[in-house]
Short mmCIF file of C-alpha atoms in Angstrom, two decimals:
data_model
loop_
_atom_site.label_atom_id
_atom_site.label_comp_id
_atom_site.label_asym_id
_atom_site.label_seq_id
_atom_site.Cartn_x
_atom_site.Cartn_y
_atom_site.Cartn_z
CA MET A 1 195.82 73.91 113.92
CA LYS A 2 193.11 72.46 115.83
CA ILE A 3 189.71 73.86 116.92
CA PHE A 4 187.91 72.88 119.93
CA ARG A 5 184.47 73.83 120.55
CA ILE A 6 183.61 75.13 123.90
CA LEU A 7 179.97 76.18 124.91
CA MET A 8 179.65 77.59 128.42
CA VAL A 9 177.30 78.78 131.08
CA VAL A 10 177.67 82.21 131.59
CA SER A 11 178.31 82.92 135.30
CA LEU A 12 180.34 85.85 136.47
CA CYS A 13 181.35 86.52 140.01
CA SER A 14 182.86 88.71 142.37
CA SER A 15 186.59 88.52 142.31
CA VAL A 16 186.45 87.83 146.26
CA MET A 17 184.50 84.61 145.46
CA LEU A 18 186.81 83.10 142.74
CA ALA A 19 187.47 80.05 145.25
CA GLN A 20 183.82 79.11 145.52
CA GLN A 21 182.10 79.53 142.21
CA ALA A 22 182.43 79.54 138.41
CA ILE A 23 183.66 82.89 136.91
CA PRO A 24 183.59 83.69 133.29
CA ILE A 25 186.95 82.49 131.65
CA SER A 26 187.03 85.88 129.88
CA LYS A 27 187.71 87.34 133.37
CA VAL A 28 191.00 85.54 133.59
CA LEU A 29 192.24 85.60 130.02
CA GLN A 30 194.99 87.85 129.09
CA SER A 31 194.71 90.07 125.93
CA ASN A 32 196.09 87.39 123.68
CA GLY A 33 193.65 84.78 124.99
CA THR A 34 195.71 82.82 127.37
CA ILE A 35 194.97 82.27 130.99
CA ASP A 36 197.01 84.60 133.45
CA ILE A 37 197.50 82.15 136.22
CA SER A 38 199.50 84.56 138.31
CA LYS A 39 196.22 86.53 138.94
CA LEU A 40 194.41 83.44 140.16
CA LYS A 41 195.24 83.06 144.08
CA ASN A 42 192.63 80.17 144.90
CA THR A 43 191.04 77.45 143.49
CA VAL A 44 188.21 78.67 141.18
CA ALA A 45 185.89 77.33 138.69
CA LEU A 46 186.15 78.88 135.11
CA ASN A 47 183.01 79.05 132.96
CA PRO A 48 184.24 79.02 129.37
CA ASP A 49 180.85 79.39 127.66
CA GLY A 50 181.06 80.96 124.39
CA TYR A 51 184.78 80.49 124.02
CA THR A 52 186.76 78.20 121.83
CA LEU A 53 190.34 76.77 122.78
CA HIS A 54 193.00 77.24 120.26
CA VAL A 55 195.90 74.79 120.52
CA PRO A 56 197.96 74.35 117.43
CA THR A 57 200.59 71.92 118.78
CA LEU A 58 201.63 70.04 121.71
CA THR A 59 203.76 72.79 122.86
CA SER A 60 201.21 75.64 122.37
CA SER A 61 199.96 77.41 125.28
CA PRO A 62 195.86 77.10 125.51
CA ARG A 63 194.32 80.27 123.99
CA PHE A 64 190.57 81.06 124.43
CA ILE A 65 188.73 82.82 121.72
CA PRO A 66 184.95 83.68 121.31
CA ALA A 67 183.00 80.80 119.79
CA THR A 68 180.08 81.33 117.22
CA PRO A 69 181.23 82.43 113.77
CA THR A 70 179.75 85.24 112.15
CA GLN A 71 181.54 86.12 109.14
CA ILE A 72 183.58 89.48 109.19
CA GLN A 73 186.10 91.30 107.50
CA ALA A 74 189.52 91.83 109.01
CA HIS A 75 190.54 95.46 109.38
CA PRO A 76 192.91 96.12 106.52
CA ASN A 77 195.44 97.72 108.82
CA ASP A 78 195.17 95.20 111.68
CA VAL A 79 198.78 94.07 112.57
CA PHE A 80 198.23 93.08 116.10
CA TRP A 81 196.42 89.78 115.84
CA SER A 82 199.13 87.26 115.93
CA ALA A 83 198.70 83.62 114.63
CA GLN A 84 201.41 82.11 116.61
CA PHE A 85 198.98 81.35 119.37
CA GLY A 86 196.00 80.16 117.16
CA PRO A 87 194.71 77.08 115.38
CA SER A 88 195.90 75.26 112.22
CA SER A 89 193.52 72.50 111.78
CA ASN A 90 189.87 71.90 112.20
CA GLU A 91 189.76 68.93 114.82
CA GLN A 92 186.56 69.12 116.46
CA ILE A 93 186.59 68.65 120.46
CA THR A 94 183.80 69.38 122.91
CA ILE A 95 185.31 71.18 125.90
CA LYS A 96 182.78 71.11 129.06
CA THR A 97 185.01 71.99 131.91
CA ILE A 98 188.38 73.75 132.69
CA ILE A 99 190.20 74.21 135.90
CA VAL A 100 193.58 75.59 136.98
CA SER A 101 195.49 73.63 139.68
CA ASN A 102 199.02 73.95 140.68
CA GLY A 103 199.75 76.11 137.62
CA ARG A 104 198.33 73.18 135.34
CA ILE A 105 195.60 73.99 132.97
CA ILE A 106 193.12 71.04 132.86
CA ILE A 107 190.33 70.51 130.32
CA GLY A 108 187.40 67.86 130.32
CA GLY A 109 185.01 67.20 127.67
CA ALA A 110 183.96 64.82 125.08
CA PHE A 111 187.09 63.82 122.93
CA ASP A 112 189.33 60.69 122.07
CA LYS A 113 192.38 62.68 120.90
CA PHE A 114 193.73 66.03 121.70
CA LEU A 115 196.57 67.33 119.20
CA GLY A 116 197.38 63.72 118.27
CA LEU A 117 197.37 62.49 121.89
CA THR A 118 194.95 59.84 122.91
CA CYS A 119 193.45 61.46 125.91
CA ASN A 120 190.02 60.19 126.45
CA SER A 121 188.42 63.09 127.45
CA VAL A 122 190.74 64.71 129.71
CA ALA A 123 194.04 66.57 129.24
CA TYR A 124 196.39 69.12 130.89
CA TRP A 125 198.61 71.98 130.00
CA ASP A 126 201.83 71.82 132.09
CA GLY A 127 203.05 75.29 131.22
CA SER A 128 205.14 74.21 128.18
CA ARG A 129 203.19 71.51 126.47
CA TRP A 130 199.89 69.43 126.41
CA ARG A 131 199.95 65.97 128.02
CA ALA A 132 197.36 63.14 128.51
CA ILE A 133 196.14 62.42 132.11
CA ASP A 134 196.81 58.61 132.54
CA ARG A 135 194.29 56.81 130.14
CA GLY A 136 191.48 59.22 130.54
CA VAL A 137 188.14 58.03 131.21
CA GLU A 138 185.79 56.23 128.68
CA LEU A 139 182.14 54.65 128.40
CA ALA A 140 182.10 51.15 129.67
CA SER A 141 181.63 50.11 125.97
CA GLY A 142 184.74 51.84 125.08
CA GLY A 143 183.09 54.89 123.51
CA THR A 144 183.75 58.68 124.12
CA ALA A 145 183.02 59.79 127.65
CA SER A 146 181.83 63.06 128.79
CA VAL A 147 183.49 64.83 131.47
CA ASN A 148 181.09 67.69 132.79
CA ALA A 149 182.82 68.77 135.99
CA LEU A 150 186.42 69.11 137.42
CA ALA A 151 187.43 70.29 140.99
CA ALA A 152 190.66 70.37 142.71
CA ALA A 153 191.56 69.63 146.35
CA PRO A 154 194.19 71.72 148.26
CA ASN A 155 196.57 68.98 147.88
CA GLY A 156 196.54 68.81 144.21
CA ASP A 157 194.28 65.93 143.75
CA VAL A 158 191.71 66.78 140.68
CA TYR A 159 188.31 65.21 140.87
CA ILE A 160 186.61 64.24 137.54
CA GLY A 161 182.82 63.93 137.02
CA GLY A 162 180.61 63.17 134.36
CA VAL A 163 179.31 60.09 132.22
CA PHE A 164 181.93 57.37 131.82
CA GLY A 165 182.45 53.63 132.99
CA LYS A 166 185.99 52.86 133.07
CA THR A 167 189.52 54.40 132.94
CA GLY A 168 191.88 51.90 131.27
CA ASN A 169 190.82 48.58 132.03
CA GLN A 170 189.35 49.36 135.45
CA THR A 171 185.59 50.21 136.21
CA CYS A 172 185.06 53.67 137.14
CA GLN A 173 181.35 54.79 137.34
CA ASN A 174 181.00 58.35 136.52
CA ILE A 175 183.38 59.96 139.20
CA ALA A 176 187.19 59.60 139.53
CA VAL A 177 190.16 61.27 140.94
CA TRP A 178 193.56 62.00 139.55
CA LYS A 179 196.43 62.25 141.99
CA GLY A 180 199.17 63.51 139.68
CA THR A 181 199.88 59.77 138.16
CA THR A 182 196.99 57.59 137.58
CA ILE A 183 193.22 58.09 137.51
CA THR A 184 191.36 55.76 140.05
CA PRO A 185 187.77 55.45 140.87
CA VAL A 186 186.15 57.17 143.76
CA SER A 187 184.59 54.18 145.51
CA ALA A 188 182.30 52.31 143.31
CA GLY A 189 181.22 55.51 141.73
CA VAL A 190 177.60 56.81 141.28
CA THR A 191 174.82 55.56 139.01
CA GLY A 192 173.89 58.31 136.57
CA SER A 193 175.60 61.57 135.57
CA VAL A 194 177.58 63.99 137.59
CA ASN A 195 177.22 67.61 136.32
CA ALA A 196 178.66 69.79 139.08
CA LEU A 197 181.54 69.45 141.55
CA SER A 198 182.80 71.63 144.37
CA TYR A 199 185.68 70.97 146.93
CA HIS A 200 185.24 72.87 150.17
CA ASN A 201 186.47 72.34 153.89
CA SER A 202 187.88 68.80 153.16
CA MET A 203 184.56 67.68 151.34
CA LEU A 204 183.66 67.06 147.85
CA TYR A 205 180.29 68.06 147.01
CA VAL A 206 178.76 66.23 143.82
CA GLY A 207 175.64 67.43 142.00
CA GLY A 208 173.72 65.71 139.01
CA ASN A 209 171.10 63.14 138.32
CA PHE A 210 172.43 59.95 139.90
CA THR A 211 172.00 57.51 142.85
CA ILE A 212 174.79 55.74 144.85
CA ASP A 213 174.53 52.10 145.70
CA GLY A 214 174.57 51.40 149.22
CA VAL A 215 173.85 55.04 150.24
CA ALA A 216 170.00 55.22 149.85
CA ASN A 217 169.78 58.88 150.74
CA ALA A 218 172.50 59.98 148.33
CA LYS A 219 170.01 61.06 145.54
CA ASN A 220 171.25 63.77 142.62
CA ILE A 221 173.55 65.63 145.49
CA ALA A 222 176.01 63.88 147.86
CA ALA A 223 179.50 64.66 149.59
CA TRP A 224 182.57 62.37 149.59
CA ASN A 225 184.84 62.78 152.55
CA GLY A 226 187.94 61.17 151.12
CA THR A 227 186.81 57.63 152.53
CA GLU A 228 183.21 57.17 152.12
CA TRP A 229 179.96 58.92 150.67
CA LYS A 230 177.51 60.98 152.66
CA GLY A 231 174.09 61.56 151.67
CA LEU A 232 172.80 65.11 152.52
CA ASN A 233 169.95 64.06 154.33
CA ASN A 234 167.36 62.81 152.04
CA GLY A 235 168.98 64.42 148.90
CA ILE A 236 166.88 65.25 145.98
CA SER A 237 164.13 62.75 145.16
CA SER A 238 163.20 64.08 141.64
CA GLY A 239 165.36 66.36 139.46
CA THR A 240 168.62 67.36 138.39
CA VAL A 241 171.50 69.51 139.87
CA TYR A 242 173.16 71.94 137.64
CA ALA A 243 175.06 74.35 139.88
CA LEU A 244 176.95 74.50 143.12
CA LEU A 245 178.41 77.53 144.87
CA ALA A 246 180.19 76.97 148.25
CA ASN A 247 180.53 79.78 150.28
CA ASP A 248 181.63 79.94 153.92
CA ASN A 249 179.28 77.58 155.93
CA ALA A 250 177.02 77.09 153.09
CA VAL A 251 176.54 75.19 149.62
CA TYR A 252 174.29 76.68 147.42
CA VAL A 253 172.50 74.21 145.03
CA GLY A 254 170.65 75.20 141.87
CA GLY A 255 169.00 73.21 138.93
CA ASN A 256 165.74 71.76 138.17
CA PHE A 257 163.97 70.39 141.04
CA ALA A 258 160.98 70.94 143.34
CA THR A 259 161.76 69.43 146.68
CA ILE A 260 165.15 68.87 148.50
CA ASP A 261 164.83 66.52 151.85
CA ASN A 262 161.16 66.82 151.56
CA LEU A 263 161.45 70.55 151.75
CA VAL A 264 159.44 72.64 148.75
CA VAL A 265 162.55 74.71 147.54
CA ASN A 266 161.82 75.27 143.76
CA ASP A 267 165.05 75.01 142.24
CA ILE A 268 167.51 76.43 144.81
CA ALA A 269 168.37 75.72 148.43
CA ALA A 270 171.49 75.89 150.74
CA TRP A 271 173.15 73.14 152.75
CA ASN A 272 174.23 74.45 156.15
CA ILE A 273 177.68 72.77 156.76
CA SER A 274 177.63 73.17 160.61
CA THR A 275 174.11 71.80 161.13
CA SER A 276 174.13 69.32 158.56
CA ALA A 277 170.60 70.53 157.51
CA TRP A 278 169.09 71.79 154.46
CA GLN A 279 167.62 75.33 154.32
CA LYS A 280 165.05 76.78 152.23
CA LEU A 281 165.95 80.10 150.56
CA GLY A 282 162.52 81.49 150.76
CA ASP A 283 160.00 80.26 148.25
CA GLY A 284 162.43 79.60 145.72
CA PHE A 285 161.40 80.58 142.02
CA THR A 286 158.41 80.21 139.66
CA ALA A 287 157.96 81.25 136.24
CA THR A 288 154.81 82.63 134.45
CA GLY A 289 152.36 80.11 133.15
CA ASN A 290 153.71 76.67 132.58
CA ALA A 291 157.36 77.93 131.69
CA LYS A 292 160.06 76.26 133.67
CA THR A 293 162.56 78.47 135.97
CA ASN A 294 166.12 78.61 134.99
CA VAL A 295 168.99 80.02 137.26
CA TYR A 296 171.78 80.74 134.89
CA CYS A 297 174.26 82.57 137.24
CA MET A 298 174.95 83.11 140.88
CA ALA A 299 177.34 85.69 142.52
CA VAL A 300 177.97 86.88 146.19
CA ALA A 301 177.68 90.65 146.78
CA SER A 302 180.31 92.36 148.77
CA ASN A 303 178.00 92.44 151.81
CA GLY A 304 177.63 88.71 151.48
CA ASP A 305 174.07 88.70 149.89
CA LEU A 306 173.47 85.94 147.19
CA VAL A 307 172.61 87.27 143.96
CA ILE A 308 170.86 85.18 141.32
CA GLY A 309 170.14 85.88 137.66
CA GLY A 310 168.16 83.52 135.38
CA ASP A 311 164.82 83.40 133.70
CA PHE A 312 161.84 83.44 136.39
CA ALA A 313 159.18 85.71 137.45
CA LYS A 314 158.53 85.14 141.13
CA SER A 315 159.61 84.13 144.44
CA GLY A 316 156.15 83.33 146.43
CA THR A 317 153.94 86.18 145.84
CA LYS A 318 156.82 88.49 145.45
CA THR A 319 157.86 89.73 141.76
CA VAL A 320 161.50 89.26 141.01
CA ARG A 321 161.86 89.43 137.59
CA ASN A 322 164.64 87.52 136.37
CA MET A 323 167.16 88.96 138.96
CA ALA A 324 166.85 88.50 142.78
CA ARG A 325 169.04 89.07 145.94
CA TRP A 326 168.93 86.87 149.09
CA ASN A 327 169.98 88.47 152.33
CA GLY A 328 169.79 85.51 154.25
CA SER A 329 165.93 85.85 155.25
CA GLU A 330 164.18 86.66 152.10
CA TRP A 331 164.46 87.33 148.36
CA SER A 332 163.92 90.81 146.90
CA GLU A 333 163.85 92.07 143.27
CA PHE A 334 167.34 93.41 142.46
CA GLY A 335 167.50 96.61 141.05
CA GLY A 336 163.78 96.54 139.83
CA GLY A 337 164.39 93.52 137.80
CA ALA A 338 164.73 92.83 134.02
CA ASP A 339 162.07 92.38 131.16
CA GLY A 340 164.35 89.34 129.83
CA GLU A 341 166.64 86.74 131.01
CA ILE A 342 169.96 87.65 133.01
CA THR A 343 172.81 85.35 131.62
CA ALA A 344 175.88 87.00 133.31
CA ILE A 345 176.59 89.01 136.43
CA LEU A 346 179.80 90.48 137.57
CA ILE A 347 180.12 92.10 140.87
CA ASP A 348 182.98 94.34 141.47
CA GLY A 349 182.94 95.83 144.95
CA ASN A 350 179.42 97.88 145.17
CA THR A 351 179.02 97.80 141.60
CA ALA A 352 177.27 95.10 139.62
CA TYR A 353 177.49 94.59 135.88
CA VAL A 354 174.83 92.36 134.14
CA SER A 355 173.97 91.34 130.58
CA GLY A 356 171.30 89.11 128.94
CA GLY A 357 168.39 89.29 126.75
CA PHE A 358 166.59 92.51 128.24
CA PHE A 359 165.35 95.55 126.74
CA LYS A 360 164.39 97.23 130.15
CA ILE A 361 166.02 96.82 133.48
CA GLY A 362 164.95 98.70 136.60
CA ASN A 363 162.05 100.18 134.37
CA LYS A 364 164.69 101.99 132.25
CA ASP A 365 165.18 101.64 128.65
CA ILE A 366 168.49 99.99 128.67
CA ASN A 367 169.07 96.91 126.66
CA THR A 368 171.77 94.06 126.62
CA VAL A 369 174.21 95.33 129.07
CA ALA A 370 173.91 97.53 132.38
CA ARG A 371 175.59 98.96 135.39
CA PHE A 372 174.03 99.02 138.85
CA ASP A 373 175.69 101.45 141.18
CA GLY A 374 173.62 100.48 144.10
CA SER A 375 170.57 102.62 143.70
CA THR A 376 170.46 103.44 139.96
CA TRP A 377 170.77 101.23 136.62
CA ASN A 378 173.18 103.17 134.12
CA ASP A 379 173.10 102.70 130.49
CA MET A 380 176.36 101.43 128.89
CA GLY A 381 175.42 101.95 125.35
CA GLY A 382 173.50 98.66 124.88
CA ASP A 383 171.35 100.38 122.34
CA GLN A 384 174.48 100.72 120.11
CA ILE A 385 174.86 96.82 120.26
CA GLN A 386 173.29 94.72 117.68
CA GLY A 387 173.10 91.67 119.08
CA THR A 388 173.76 89.96 122.71
CA ALA A 389 176.52 90.49 125.06
CA GLN A 390 177.18 87.15 126.98
CA ALA A 391 180.22 87.80 129.16
CA LEU A 392 181.50 90.89 131.09
CA VAL A 393 184.83 91.46 132.78
CA LYS A 394 186.71 94.29 134.05
CA PHE A 395 189.74 95.06 131.83
CA GLU A 396 192.24 98.05 131.77
CA ASP A 397 189.72 100.05 134.15
CA LYS A 398 187.14 99.59 131.48
CA LEU A 399 184.11 96.93 131.24
CA LEU A 400 184.79 94.51 128.43
CA ALA A 401 181.83 92.96 126.68
CA GLY A 402 181.86 89.76 124.74
CA GLY A 403 179.24 88.03 122.75
CA THR A 404 177.62 87.84 119.56
CA PHE A 405 177.24 91.53 118.42
CA GLU A 406 178.02 94.44 116.30
CA ILE A 407 178.64 97.86 117.38
CA PRO A 408 179.16 100.50 114.56
CA LEU A 409 182.03 102.79 115.69
CA THR A 410 182.10 104.89 112.50
CA ALA A 411 180.26 104.84 109.18
CA GLN A 412 183.19 102.72 108.02
CA PHE A 413 184.09 100.68 111.09
CA THR A 414 182.17 98.13 112.92
CA VAL A 415 183.56 96.04 115.88
CA GLN A 416 182.17 92.48 116.30
CA GLY A 417 181.91 90.17 119.37
CA ILE A 418 184.29 92.11 121.82
CA ALA A 419 184.43 95.85 122.92
CA LEU A 420 185.51 98.08 125.71
CA TYR A 421 183.16 100.51 127.31
CA ASP A 422 184.90 103.56 129.04
CA GLY A 423 181.67 104.92 130.74
CA THR A 424 180.72 106.84 127.68
CA THR A 425 181.97 105.26 124.42
CA TRP A 426 182.50 101.89 123.18
CA THR A 427 185.88 101.12 121.46
CA ALA A 428 187.52 98.19 119.87
CA VAL A 429 190.11 96.15 121.84
CA GLY A 430 193.52 97.47 121.00
CA GLY A 431 192.31 100.29 119.16
CA ASN A 432 190.50 100.42 115.85
CA ARG A 433 193.19 98.07 114.08
CA GLY A 434 191.41 95.01 115.43
CA ASN A 435 187.55 94.60 114.65
CA GLY A 436 186.78 91.73 117.02
CA THR A 437 185.83 88.14 116.05
CA ASP A 438 184.07 86.25 113.39
CA GLY A 439 181.83 84.53 116.01
CA ASN A 440 180.62 84.48 119.47
CA ILE A 441 182.74 85.14 122.74
CA ALA A 442 181.20 83.43 125.75
CA HIS A 443 184.02 83.49 128.26
CA MET A 444 186.76 86.18 129.18
CA GLY A 445 189.29 86.62 131.93
CA THR A 446 192.55 88.32 132.81
CA ASP A 447 195.72 86.94 134.57
CA THR A 448 198.13 88.28 137.10
CA GLU A 449 200.11 89.88 134.23
CA GLY A 450 197.08 91.83 132.95
CA ARG A 451 196.83 89.60 129.85
CA LEU A 452 193.27 88.96 128.42
CA TYR A 453 191.90 85.75 127.40
CA VAL A 454 188.74 85.13 125.59
CA ALA A 455 186.84 81.87 124.46
CA GLY A 456 184.04 81.10 122.36
CA ASP A 457 182.93 79.87 118.85
CA PHE A 458 185.06 81.64 116.20
CA SER A 459 187.78 80.82 113.79
CA ARG A 460 189.20 84.24 113.29
CA THR A 461 190.13 87.34 115.52
CA GLY A 462 191.13 90.48 113.82
CA GLY A 463 193.02 89.25 110.81
CA ILE A 464 194.48 85.94 111.93
CA ASN A 465 193.35 82.43 112.35
CA ALA A 466 192.59 81.82 116.01
CA ARG A 467 189.86 79.31 116.66
CA GLY A 468 187.97 79.21 119.97
CA ILE A 469 190.53 81.07 122.09
CA ALA A 470 192.79 83.90 122.03
CA ARG A 471 194.51 86.39 124.29
CA PHE A 472 195.56 90.04 124.23
CA THR A 473 198.88 90.56 125.75
CA SER A 474 199.74 94.14 125.63
CA GLY A 475 198.32 97.75 124.68
CA ASP A 476 197.77 96.52 120.99
CA THR A 477 198.87 92.78 120.68
CA TRP A 478 196.35 89.82 120.09
CA GLU A 479 197.94 86.36 119.75
CA THR A 480 196.95 82.83 119.61
CA VAL A 481 197.00 80.72 122.80
CA ASP A 482 198.14 77.81 120.56
CA SER A 483 197.88 76.96 116.80
CA THR A 484 195.04 74.39 117.11
CA GLY A 485 192.21 76.01 118.85
CA ILE A 486 188.88 74.66 120.48
CA ASP A 487 185.72 74.18 118.82
CA PRO A 488 183.11 75.14 121.19
CA GLN A 489 180.22 72.66 121.38
CA SER A 490 179.65 71.82 125.16
CA THR A 491 177.17 72.88 127.50
CA PHE A 492 179.29 73.88 130.59
CA ILE A 493 182.73 74.60 131.23
CA ARG A 494 184.16 74.84 134.76
CA MET A 495 187.61 75.88 135.80
CA ASP A 496 189.48 75.75 139.08
CA VAL A 497 192.50 77.85 139.47
CA ARG A 498 194.82 77.39 142.16
#
């Protein structure tokens, strides 16, 4: 069985926003770690951070399980973790992005071979077996490329972005398109790295650290209309784009940059599609002292407000400790802020779930995970969690947390890496017969059949070998997504589901 390492940026989104932003893969994983495609109605970017992909054979379904190993002992009575979906060998592969398009699960990263297939950094699962995508992409020198982002158009075209120089014998600079048969360059490509892609309203938005020959104003952010590149006014003269979120008439851009189109924006801005102009989102974000500001996650609230989580202190003169809300005209501290970074946000109707490295949120002594009902933060038993929750998803009408942690349930039984919260009590998934994983869970998700998928950096789930990815299929059954698994090692995984 093979193990593929995946390290993802945690970003949980509202279910109504699946077509515009990356959601934790845990949210679309079934209980056995496979992706429930039937639950995915639109093209959605999935964030596999913290999950490993298990793929034992070419005919093994992709299965995601948590990623950071922390030796644990399988529960002696655990009979619900199945090895049929788990890894069998220890092939290291870096997976950086995942999308689902037209029923196909497409992965990108940094790998030459996948389950014996020569893939060159991209491959896909067609529902019955893994397949290479044409000749893949490589560095110009022939070395291993890095595919950092994938995005699907409504017609099924899949765009590939990253750091590479050719596909087969054809020059292909850092961005390409797969039309179902062959991979071809997108014009002459870009000079530099592509970190983020978002397809919206017949336009492909591209972010990263790059320039485009012949398009002087296409700096670090640009758009492709199918025939030519368009600079978004003067772009970003200095800095890097790491995140894109398209919503209605705006494309939100986040990263590490001070200005965009000569506007001082401080790491976040919005492109108005109708007026073709950049808009400041207030004063952006600043940190304390010389520290750098980081935006880790974005989600859209039920009323349309943009909610940001990360590591920052202020917006202008306003205090916005690590969590902020943009109402279209100004930033405000969301729920009183937190004393530590926010790494994941899940918005479900009028309720927000967050996790991160905090010990106090909204001036309440609540750590690691919390629920906001619109007026009050509620403890979710975070004081029982020894470690960090990195991914949150709603599962079986309960909150499911994944990460690197331990929760003592009894004097004799401790659950690790994944647990359910019913509003009062933490329990193990599938009852106390499975005590979690031996590593880290970074992403979780459910499919249309209610199956849970988990991905991360781990080698065992319960009592079976399941590296990097797993799924929970029914009331008490865990199984591997395939026998190989994924070894999580990358920095970002994006998934589009159509």
